PDB file of C-alpha atoms and ligand atoms in Angstrom:
ATOM      1  CA  MET A   1      12.862  60.593 -17.443  1.00 93.00           C
ATOM      2  CA  ASN A   2      15.101  58.832 -19.741  1.00 96.00           C
ATOM      3  CA  LEU A   3      14.531  54.619 -19.355  1.00 97.00           C
ATOM      4  CA  ILE A   4      16.356  51.586 -20.728  1.00 98.00           C
ATOM      5  CA  LEU A   5      14.168  48.696 -20.598  1.00 98.00           C
ATOM      6  CA  LEU A   6      16.834  45.427 -20.693  1.00 98.00           C
ATOM      7  CA  GLY A   7      15.320  42.187 -20.821  1.00 97.00           C
ATOM      8  CA  GLY A   8      15.437  39.469 -23.006  1.00 96.00           C
ATOM      9  CA  PRO A   9      12.820  39.163 -25.937  1.00 95.00           C
ATOM     10  CA  GLY A  10       9.508  38.055 -24.368  1.00 94.00           C
ATOM     11  CA  ALA A  11      10.250  39.396 -21.083  1.00 96.00           C
ATOM     12  CA  GLY A  12       7.535  41.919 -21.198  1.00 94.00           C
ATOM     13  CA  LYS A  13       9.524  45.376 -22.118  1.00 96.00           C
ATOM     14  CA  GLY A  14       6.917  46.551 -24.946  1.00 93.00           C
ATOM     15  CA  THR A  15       4.067  45.569 -23.236  1.00 92.00           C
ATOM     16  CA  GLN A  16       5.509  47.730 -19.959  1.00 96.00           C
ATOM     17  CA  ALA A  17       6.573  50.324 -22.347  1.00 96.00           C
ATOM     18  CA  LYS A  18       3.205  50.852 -23.648  1.00 92.00           C
ATOM     19  CA  LYS A  19       1.737  51.163 -20.133  1.00 94.00           C
ATOM     20  CA  LEU A  20       4.553  53.518 -18.880  1.00 96.00           C
ATOM     21  CA  ILE A  21       3.735  56.041 -22.207  1.00 94.00           C
ATOM     22  CA  ASP A  22       0.394  56.290 -21.005  1.00 92.00           C
ATOM     23  CA  LYS A  23       1.659  56.821 -17.487  1.00 94.00           C
ATOM     24  CA  PHE A  24       4.767  59.493 -18.350  1.00 94.00           C
ATOM     25  CA  GLN A  25       3.919  60.790 -21.335  1.00 95.00           C
ATOM     26  CA  ILE A  26       6.954  60.078 -23.161  1.00 96.00           C
ATOM     27  CA  PRO A  27       7.749  57.923 -26.316  1.00 96.00           C
ATOM     28  CA  GLN A  28       8.803  54.523 -26.912  1.00 96.00           C
ATOM     29  CA  ILE A  29      11.643  53.771 -28.825  1.00 97.00           C
ATOM     30  CA  SER A  30      11.675  50.376 -30.145  1.00 96.00           C
ATOM     31  CA  THR A  31      14.340  49.501 -32.594  1.00 97.00           C
ATOM     32  CA  GLY A  32      12.808  46.350 -33.389  1.00 95.00           C
ATOM     33  CA  ASP A  33       9.407  48.054 -34.427  1.00 94.00           C
ATOM     34  CA  ILE A  34      11.117  50.918 -36.530  1.00 95.00           C
ATOM     35  CA  LEU A  35      13.147  48.186 -38.268  1.00 96.00           C
ATOM     36  CA  ARG A  36      10.056  46.129 -39.216  1.00 94.00           C
ATOM     37  CA  ALA A  37       8.115  49.239 -40.366  1.00 94.00           C
ATOM     38  CA  ALA A  38      11.380  49.401 -42.734  1.00 96.00           C
ATOM     39  CA  VAL A  39      11.234  45.830 -43.592  1.00 95.00           C
ATOM     40  CA  LYS A  40       7.002  46.492 -44.160  1.00 92.00           C
ATOM     41  CA  GLU A  41       8.004  49.649 -46.969  1.00 95.00           C
ATOM     42  CA  GLY A  42      10.557  47.315 -48.312  1.00 95.00           C
ATOM     43  CA  THR A  43      13.492  50.338 -47.898  1.00 95.00           C
ATOM     44  CA  GLU A  44      17.007  49.766 -48.457  1.00 93.00           C
ATOM     45  CA  MET A  45      17.405  49.248 -44.570  1.00 93.00           C
ATOM     46  CA  GLY A  46      14.694  47.195 -44.449  1.00 95.00           C
ATOM     47  CA  LYS A  47      15.937  44.839 -47.171  1.00 93.00           C
ATOM     48  CA  LYS A  48      19.514  44.273 -45.296  1.00 90.00           C
ATOM     49  CA  ALA A  49      17.654  44.037 -41.726  1.00 95.00           C
ATOM     50  CA  GLN A  50      15.244  41.209 -42.878  1.00 95.00           C
ATOM     51  CA  GLU A  51      17.371  38.422 -43.067  1.00 94.00           C
ATOM     52  CA  CYS A  52      18.882  39.368 -39.303  1.00 95.00           C
ATOM     53  CA  MET A  53      16.062  39.330 -38.021  1.00 95.00           C
ATOM     54  CA  ASN A  54      14.351  36.094 -39.660  1.00 93.00           C
ATOM     55  CA  ALA A  55      17.329  34.393 -38.316  1.00 92.00           C
ATOM     56  CA  GLY A  56      17.299  35.894 -34.957  1.00 93.00           C
ATOM     57  CA  THR A  57      20.956  37.377 -35.035  1.00 95.00           C
ATOM     58  CA  LEU A  58      21.562  41.159 -34.746  1.00 97.00           C
ATOM     59  CA  VAL A  59      21.175  43.852 -37.515  1.00 97.00           C
ATOM     60  CA  PRO A  60      24.302  45.914 -37.662  1.00 97.00           C
ATOM     61  CA  ASP A  61      25.429  48.093 -35.276  1.00 97.00           C
ATOM     62  CA  GLU A  62      26.042  51.366 -37.090  1.00 95.00           C
ATOM     63  CA  VAL A  63      22.339  50.693 -38.607  1.00 96.00           C
ATOM     64  CA  VAL A  64      20.662  50.619 -35.419  1.00 97.00           C
ATOM     65  CA  ILE A  65      22.901  53.373 -33.877  1.00 97.00           C
ATOM     66  CA  GLY A  66      22.114  55.586 -37.075  1.00 96.00           C
ATOM     67  CA  ILE A  67      18.462  54.880 -36.193  1.00 96.00           C
ATOM     68  CA  ILE A  68      18.952  55.669 -32.300  1.00 97.00           C
ATOM     69  CA  LYS A  69      20.489  59.208 -33.227  1.00 97.00           C
ATOM     70  CA  ASP A  70      18.190  60.420 -35.247  1.00 96.00           C
ATOM     71  CA  ARG A  71      14.794  59.690 -33.196  1.00 97.00           C
ATOM     72  CA  LEU A  72      16.464  60.711 -29.870  1.00 97.00           C
ATOM     73  CA  ALA A  73      17.423  64.297 -32.077  1.00 95.00           C
ATOM     74  CA  GLN A  74      13.516  64.785 -32.802  1.00 96.00           C
ATOM     75  CA  PRO A  75      11.392  67.296 -30.260  1.00 96.00           C
ATOM     76  CA  ASP A  76       8.953  64.732 -28.733  1.00 96.00           C
ATOM     77  CA  CYS A  77      12.374  62.790 -26.996  1.00 96.00           C
ATOM     78  CA  LYS A  78      13.230  66.032 -24.751  1.00 94.00           C
ATOM     79  CA  LYS A  79      10.847  65.377 -22.155  1.00 93.00           C
ATOM     80  CA  GLY A  80      12.579  61.968 -21.922  1.00 96.00           C
ATOM     81  CA  PHE A  81      11.943  58.404 -23.637  1.00 97.00           C
ATOM     82  CA  ILE A  82      11.835  54.651 -23.193  1.00 98.00           C
ATOM     83  CA  LEU A  83      13.945  52.612 -24.825  1.00 98.00           C
ATOM     84  CA  ASP A  84      12.951  49.296 -25.786  1.00 97.00           C
ATOM     85  CA  GLY A  85      15.434  46.718 -27.421  1.00 97.00           C
ATOM     86  CA  PHE A  86      18.176  49.225 -27.718  1.00 98.00           C
ATOM     87  CA  PRO A  87      21.202  49.075 -26.576  1.00 98.00           C
ATOM     88  CA  ARG A  88      21.806  45.507 -27.536  1.00 98.00           C
ATOM     89  CA  THR A  89      25.589  45.132 -27.576  1.00 98.00           C
ATOM     90  CA  VAL A  90      28.160  47.092 -25.489  1.00 98.00           C
ATOM     91  CA  PRO A  91      29.134  49.146 -28.743  1.00 98.00           C
ATOM     92  CA  GLN A  92      25.531  50.430 -28.781  1.00 98.00           C
ATOM     93  CA  ALA A  93      25.612  51.398 -25.110  1.00 98.00           C
ATOM     94  CA  GLU A  94      28.877  53.430 -25.668  1.00 98.00           C
ATOM     95  CA  ALA A  95      27.344  55.029 -28.833  1.00 98.00           C
ATOM     96  CA  LEU A  96      24.204  56.113 -26.801  1.00 98.00           C
ATOM     97  CA  ASP A  97      26.329  57.266 -24.270  1.00 98.00           C
ATOM     98  CA  LYS A  98      28.176  59.815 -26.770  1.00 97.00           C
ATOM     99  CA  VAL A  99      25.038  61.015 -28.088  1.00 97.00           C
ATOM    100  CA  LEU A 100      23.184  61.869 -24.772  1.00 97.00           C
ATOM    101  CA  VAL A 101      26.099  63.612 -24.192  1.00 97.00           C
ATOM    102  CA  GLY A 102      25.640  65.675 -27.201  1.00 95.00           C
ATOM    103  CA  LEU A 103      22.011  66.504 -26.522  1.00 94.00           C
ATOM    104  CA  GLY A 104      23.107  67.664 -23.012  1.00 95.00           C
ATOM    105  CA  SER A 105      21.416  64.026 -21.473  1.00 95.00           C
ATOM    106  CA  LYS A 106      22.044  60.854 -19.747  1.00 96.00           C
ATOM    107  CA  ILE A 107      20.272  58.077 -19.113  1.00 97.00           C
ATOM    108  CA  ASP A 108      18.520  58.212 -15.544  1.00 95.00           C
ATOM    109  CA  HIS A 109      17.243  54.359 -15.229  1.00 96.00           C
ATOM    110  CA  VAL A 110      17.724  51.022 -16.390  1.00 97.00           C
ATOM    111  CA  VAL A 111      15.380  48.357 -15.410  1.00 98.00           C
ATOM    112  CA  SER A 112      16.508  44.576 -15.994  1.00 98.00           C
ATOM    113  CA  ILE A 113      13.366  42.075 -16.791  1.00 98.00           C
ATOM    114  CA  ASP A 114      14.456  39.062 -15.754  1.00 97.00           C
ATOM    115  CA  VAL A 115      12.189  35.502 -16.940  1.00 96.00           C
ATOM    116  CA  ASN A 116      13.773  32.278 -17.142  1.00 95.00           C
ATOM    117  CA  GLU A 117      14.219  31.061 -20.880  1.00 95.00           C
ATOM    118  CA  GLU A 118      11.935  28.054 -20.895  1.00 95.00           C
ATOM    119  CA  ALA A 119       9.211  30.683 -19.656  1.00 95.00           C
ATOM    120  CA  LEU A 120      10.262  33.453 -22.525  1.00 96.00           C
ATOM    121  CA  VAL A 121       9.926  30.534 -25.334  1.00 96.00           C
ATOM    122  CA  VAL A 122       6.626  29.730 -24.370  1.00 96.00           C
ATOM    123  CA  ARG A 123       5.588  33.588 -23.927  1.00 94.00           C
ATOM    124  CA  LEU A 124       7.033  34.239 -27.564  1.00 96.00           C
ATOM    125  CA  THR A 125       5.598  31.234 -29.337  1.00 97.00           C
ATOM    126  CA  GLY A 126       2.292  31.896 -28.150  1.00 97.00           C
ATOM    127  CA  ARG A 127       2.461  35.921 -28.782  1.00 95.00           C
ATOM    128  CA  ARG A 128       0.150  37.926 -31.165  1.00 96.00           C
ATOM    129  CA  THR A 129       0.910  40.999 -32.399  1.00 95.00           C
ATOM    130  CA  CYS A 130      -1.671  43.783 -33.601  1.00 96.00           C
ATOM    131  CA  LYS A 131      -1.020  44.866 -36.936  1.00 94.00           C
ATOM    132  CA  ASN A 132      -1.704  48.409 -36.284  1.00 93.00           C
ATOM    133  CA  ALA A 133       1.974  49.933 -35.960  1.00 87.00           C
ATOM    134  CA  ALA A 134      -0.047  52.579 -34.345  1.00 89.00           C
ATOM    135  CA  CYS A 135      -1.234  50.072 -31.749  1.00 91.00           C
ATOM    136  CA  GLY A 136       1.191  46.896 -31.227  1.00 90.00           C
ATOM    137  CA  GLN A 137      -0.708  45.318 -28.921  1.00 91.00           C
ATOM    138  CA  MET A 138       0.294  42.217 -27.704  1.00 91.00           C
ATOM    139  CA  PHE A 139      -1.773  39.325 -26.529  1.00 94.00           C
ATOM    140  CA  HIS A 140      -0.996  35.480 -25.689  1.00 94.00           C
ATOM    141  CA  ILE A 141      -2.728  32.818 -27.169  1.00 96.00           C
ATOM    142  CA  LYS A 142      -3.309  31.060 -23.391  1.00 94.00           C
ATOM    143  CA  PHE A 143      -2.355  33.504 -21.072  1.00 92.00           C
ATOM    144  CA  THR A 144      -3.856  37.020 -22.530  1.00 92.00           C
ATOM    145  CA  PRO A 145      -6.054  36.236 -25.254  1.00 96.00           C
ATOM    146  CA  ALA A 146      -7.983  38.735 -27.075  1.00 97.00           C
ATOM    147  CA  LYS A 147     -11.479  38.615 -26.256  1.00 97.00           C
ATOM    148  CA  LYS A 148     -12.202  37.836 -30.079  1.00 97.00           C
ATOM    149  CA  GLU A 149      -9.842  35.436 -31.745  1.00 96.00           C
ATOM    150  CA  GLY A 150      -7.321  37.590 -33.886  1.00 97.00           C
ATOM    151  CA  VAL A 151      -8.360  40.873 -33.275  1.00 98.00           C
ATOM    152  CA  CYS A 152      -7.084  43.382 -30.928  1.00 97.00           C
ATOM    153  CA  ASP A 153      -9.344  44.487 -28.234  1.00 97.00           C
ATOM    154  CA  LYS A 154      -7.456  48.133 -28.150  1.00 95.00           C
ATOM    155  CA  CYS A 155      -8.222  49.203 -31.417  1.00 97.00           C
ATOM    156  CA  GLY A 156      -9.962  46.381 -33.557  1.00 97.00           C
ATOM    157  CA  GLY A 157      -6.788  46.002 -35.964  1.00 97.00           C
ATOM    158  CA  GLU A 158      -5.962  42.178 -37.071  1.00 97.00           C
ATOM    159  CA  LEU A 159      -3.661  39.965 -35.023  1.00 97.00           C
ATOM    160  CA  TYR A 160      -0.828  38.085 -36.332  1.00 96.00           C
ATOM    161  CA  GLN A 161       2.266  35.992 -35.345  1.00 96.00           C
ATOM    162  CA  ARG A 162       5.792  37.956 -35.841  1.00 92.00           C
ATOM    163  CA  ASP A 163       7.781  36.096 -38.202  1.00 91.00           C
ATOM    164  CA  ASP A 164      10.457  35.548 -35.846  1.00 93.00           C
ATOM    165  CA  ASP A 165       8.343  33.908 -33.076  1.00 95.00           C
ATOM    166  CA  ASN A 166       8.358  30.618 -34.127  1.00 95.00           C
ATOM    167  CA  GLU A 167      10.556  28.450 -32.076  1.00 95.00           C
ATOM    168  CA  THR A 168      13.964  27.780 -34.009  1.00 95.00           C
ATOM    169  CA  THR A 169      14.475  31.975 -34.410  1.00 96.00           C
ATOM    170  CA  VAL A 170      13.062  32.511 -30.660  1.00 96.00           C
ATOM    171  CA  ARG A 171      16.052  30.022 -29.596  1.00 96.00           C
ATOM    172  CA  SER A 172      18.497  31.764 -31.856  1.00 96.00           C
ATOM    173  CA  ARG A 173      17.239  35.280 -30.333  1.00 96.00           C
ATOM    174  CA  LEU A 174      17.733  33.782 -26.958  1.00 97.00           C
ATOM    175  CA  ALA A 175      21.152  32.993 -27.663  1.00 97.00           C
ATOM    176  CA  THR A 176      22.167  36.305 -29.187  1.00 96.00           C
ATOM    177  CA  TYR A 177      20.622  37.822 -26.035  1.00 97.00           C
ATOM    178  CA  ASN A 178      22.616  35.656 -23.813  1.00 97.00           C
ATOM    179  CA  GLN A 179      25.941  36.516 -25.437  1.00 98.00           C
ATOM    180  CA  ALA A 180      25.271  40.175 -26.772  1.00 98.00           C
ATOM    181  CA  THR A 181      23.160  41.784 -24.763  1.00 98.00           C
ATOM    182  CA  ALA A 182      23.397  40.564 -21.147  1.00 97.00           C
ATOM    183  CA  PRO A 183      26.960  41.956 -20.950  1.00 98.00           C
ATOM    184  CA  LEU A 184      25.088  45.551 -20.626  1.00 98.00           C
ATOM    185  CA  ILE A 185      24.072  44.526 -16.731  1.00 97.00           C
ATOM    186  CA  GLY A 186      27.605  44.799 -16.354  1.00 97.00           C
ATOM    187  CA  TYR A 187      27.969  47.841 -18.213  1.00 98.00           C
ATOM    188  CA  TYR A 188      24.916  49.846 -16.507  1.00 98.00           C
ATOM    189  CA  SER A 189      26.211  48.414 -13.103  1.00 96.00           C
ATOM    190  CA  LYS A 190      29.264  50.433 -13.372  1.00 95.00           C
ATOM    191  CA  PRO A 191      27.264  53.518 -12.576  1.00 95.00           C
ATOM    192  CA  GLY A 192      25.166  52.068 -10.084  1.00 94.00           C
ATOM    193  CA  LEU A 193      22.028  52.315 -12.938  1.00 96.00           C
ATOM    194  CA  VAL A 194      20.897  49.045 -13.135  1.00 96.00           C
ATOM    195  CA  ARG A 195      17.772  47.847 -10.664  1.00 96.00           C
ATOM    196  CA  PRO A 196      16.637  44.200 -11.446  1.00 96.00           C
ATOM    197  CA  ILE A 197      13.199  43.145 -11.505  1.00 97.00           C
ATOM    198  CA  LYS A 198      11.230  39.666 -11.692  1.00 96.00           C
ATOM    199  CA  GLY A 199       9.293  39.780 -14.926  1.00 95.00           C
ATOM    200  CA  VAL A 200       6.903  37.264 -13.720  1.00 92.00           C
ATOM    201  CA  GLY A 201       3.346  37.416 -11.740  1.00 89.00           C
ATOM    202  CA  GLY A 202       0.490  40.341 -13.328  1.00 91.00           C
ATOM    203  CA  ILE A 203       1.590  42.884 -16.060  1.00 92.00           C
ATOM    204  CA  ASP A 204      -0.173  45.566 -13.193  1.00 96.00           C
ATOM    205  CA  ASP A 205       2.249  44.647 -10.310  1.00 96.00           C
ATOM    206  CA  ILE A 206       5.058  43.979 -12.811  1.00 97.00           C
ATOM    207  CA  PHE A 207       4.247  48.356 -13.522  1.00 97.00           C
ATOM    208  CA  ASN A 208       3.933  48.842 -10.447  1.00 96.00           C
ATOM    209  CA  GLN A 209       7.356  47.879  -9.484  1.00 96.00           C
ATOM    210  CA  ILE A 210       8.516  49.809 -12.858  1.00 97.00           C
ATOM    211  CA  VAL A 211       6.751  52.937 -11.790  1.00 96.00           C
ATOM    212  CA  GLY A 212       8.328  52.593  -8.282  1.00 94.00           C
ATOM    213  CA  ILE A 213      11.688  52.459  -9.242  1.00 94.00           C
ATOM    214  CA  VAL A 214      11.492  55.748 -11.302  1.00 91.00           C
ATOM    215  CA  ALA A 215       9.729  57.274  -8.656  1.00 86.00           C
ATOM    216  CA  GLY A 216      12.850  56.375  -6.492  1.00 78.00           C
ATOM    217  CA  ALA A 217      10.993  54.404  -3.906  1.00 50.00           C
ATOM    218  CA  GLY A 218      13.711  52.075  -4.130  1.00 47.00           C
ATOM    219  CA  CYS A 219      14.031  48.641  -5.986  1.00 45.00           C
ATOM    220  CA  SER A 220      11.567  45.355  -6.330  1.00 42.00           C
ATOM    221  CA  CYS A 221      13.515  43.941  -3.080  1.00 43.00           C
ATOM    222  CA  GLY A 222      11.905  46.461  -0.638  1.00 42.00           C
ATOM    223  CA  CYS A 223      15.046  48.041   0.295  1.00 41.00           C
ATOM    224  CA  LYS A 224      15.595  51.935  -0.248  1.00 42.00           C
ATOM    225  CA  HIS A 225      18.913  52.330  -2.583  1.00 39.00           C
TER     226      HIS A 225
HETATM  227  P1  LIG B 301      12.357  43.211 -31.018  1.00 68.59           P
HETATM  228  O1  LIG B 301      11.034  43.864 -31.565  1.00 68.59           O
HETATM  229  O2  LIG B 301      13.523  43.869 -29.992  1.00 68.59           O
HETATM  230  O3  LIG B 301      12.554  42.027 -30.785  1.00 68.59           O
HETATM  231  O4  LIG B 301      13.441  42.767 -32.287  1.00 68.59           O
HETATM  232  C1  LIG B 301      12.995  42.180 -33.220  1.00 68.59           C
HETATM  233  C2  LIG B 301      14.842  42.141 -34.373  1.00 68.59           C
HETATM  234  O5  LIG B 301      15.502  43.182 -34.781  1.00 68.59           O
HETATM  235  C3  LIG B 301      15.850  41.191 -33.247  1.00 68.59           C
HETATM  236  O6  LIG B 301      15.926  39.728 -33.566  1.00 68.59           O
HETATM  237  C4  LIG B 301      16.978  42.293 -34.100  1.00 68.59           C
HETATM  238  O7  LIG B 301      17.588  41.377 -35.414  1.00 68.59           O
HETATM  239  C5  LIG B 301      16.774  43.102 -34.889  1.00 68.59           C
HETATM  240  N1  LIG B 301      16.764  44.451 -33.385  1.00 68.59           N
HETATM  241  C6  LIG B 301      15.924  45.262 -32.769  1.00 68.59           C
HETATM  242  N2  LIG B 301      16.659  46.105 -32.156  1.00 68.59           N
HETATM  243  C7  LIG B 301      18.131  45.752 -32.309  1.00 68.59           C
HETATM  244  C8  LIG B 301      19.517  46.912 -31.808  1.00 68.59           C
HETATM  245  N3  LIG B 301      19.362  47.116 -30.682  1.00 68.59           N
HETATM  246  N4  LIG B 301      20.688  46.109 -32.374  1.00 68.59           N
HETATM  247  C9  LIG B 301      20.085  44.936 -33.296  1.00 68.59           C
HETATM  248  N5  LIG B 301      19.301  44.174 -33.859  1.00 68.59           N
HETATM  249  C10 LIG B 301      17.901  44.693 -33.637  1.00 68.59           C
END
């Protein structure tokens, strides 16, 4: 199963992707995580990406397309994958289609998680993320606090606030989403791939809706298409 999770920053793509990994045993591919690792390692790519990431704008298409091309060619993607944060522009989606044709594969589902903007600001500015890259579990200081402040419930790693989870950068990321990424809903609607869901409510309820969609049980409105 090849799945794209679409939605604004903070819509819950990463949280849902982590649950889907456990359920379907397929990898999550987050270009944001890959870029943050490159920034941490201080690679050339990381240095170039950091400025865009701190400003809440997009890293150039050719950089992220290169990342995805390499990642999808790895053996663990043969059984399927969950794309989280890619594609973010129409040219990225077009490039992805080409890469997948080359691999004899295609996108099966695009789940679009819808959350209103002010809720996203509250979610992102209160978000705390596990520093352990292999874990990356997310918490919220108010809605889903860690049992012990600053410590990940899952792996004991240190929790931190991402540099781009401050209000100024969050507003810029939302504007970028509306301008560059929202048109992907139209792009994937043409081949009939988009399944919209409301990204509010319990994490498990949202997860069950996604599982229902990918299992072919119809969309979140209860119809059977
Ligand atoms: P995320 O962790 O998905 O919220 O991404 C954090 C930041 O990384 C974004 O605000 C962008 O600056 C950059 N980024 C991640 N994925 C992409 C992408 N597909 N295209 C361009 N920039 C990206």
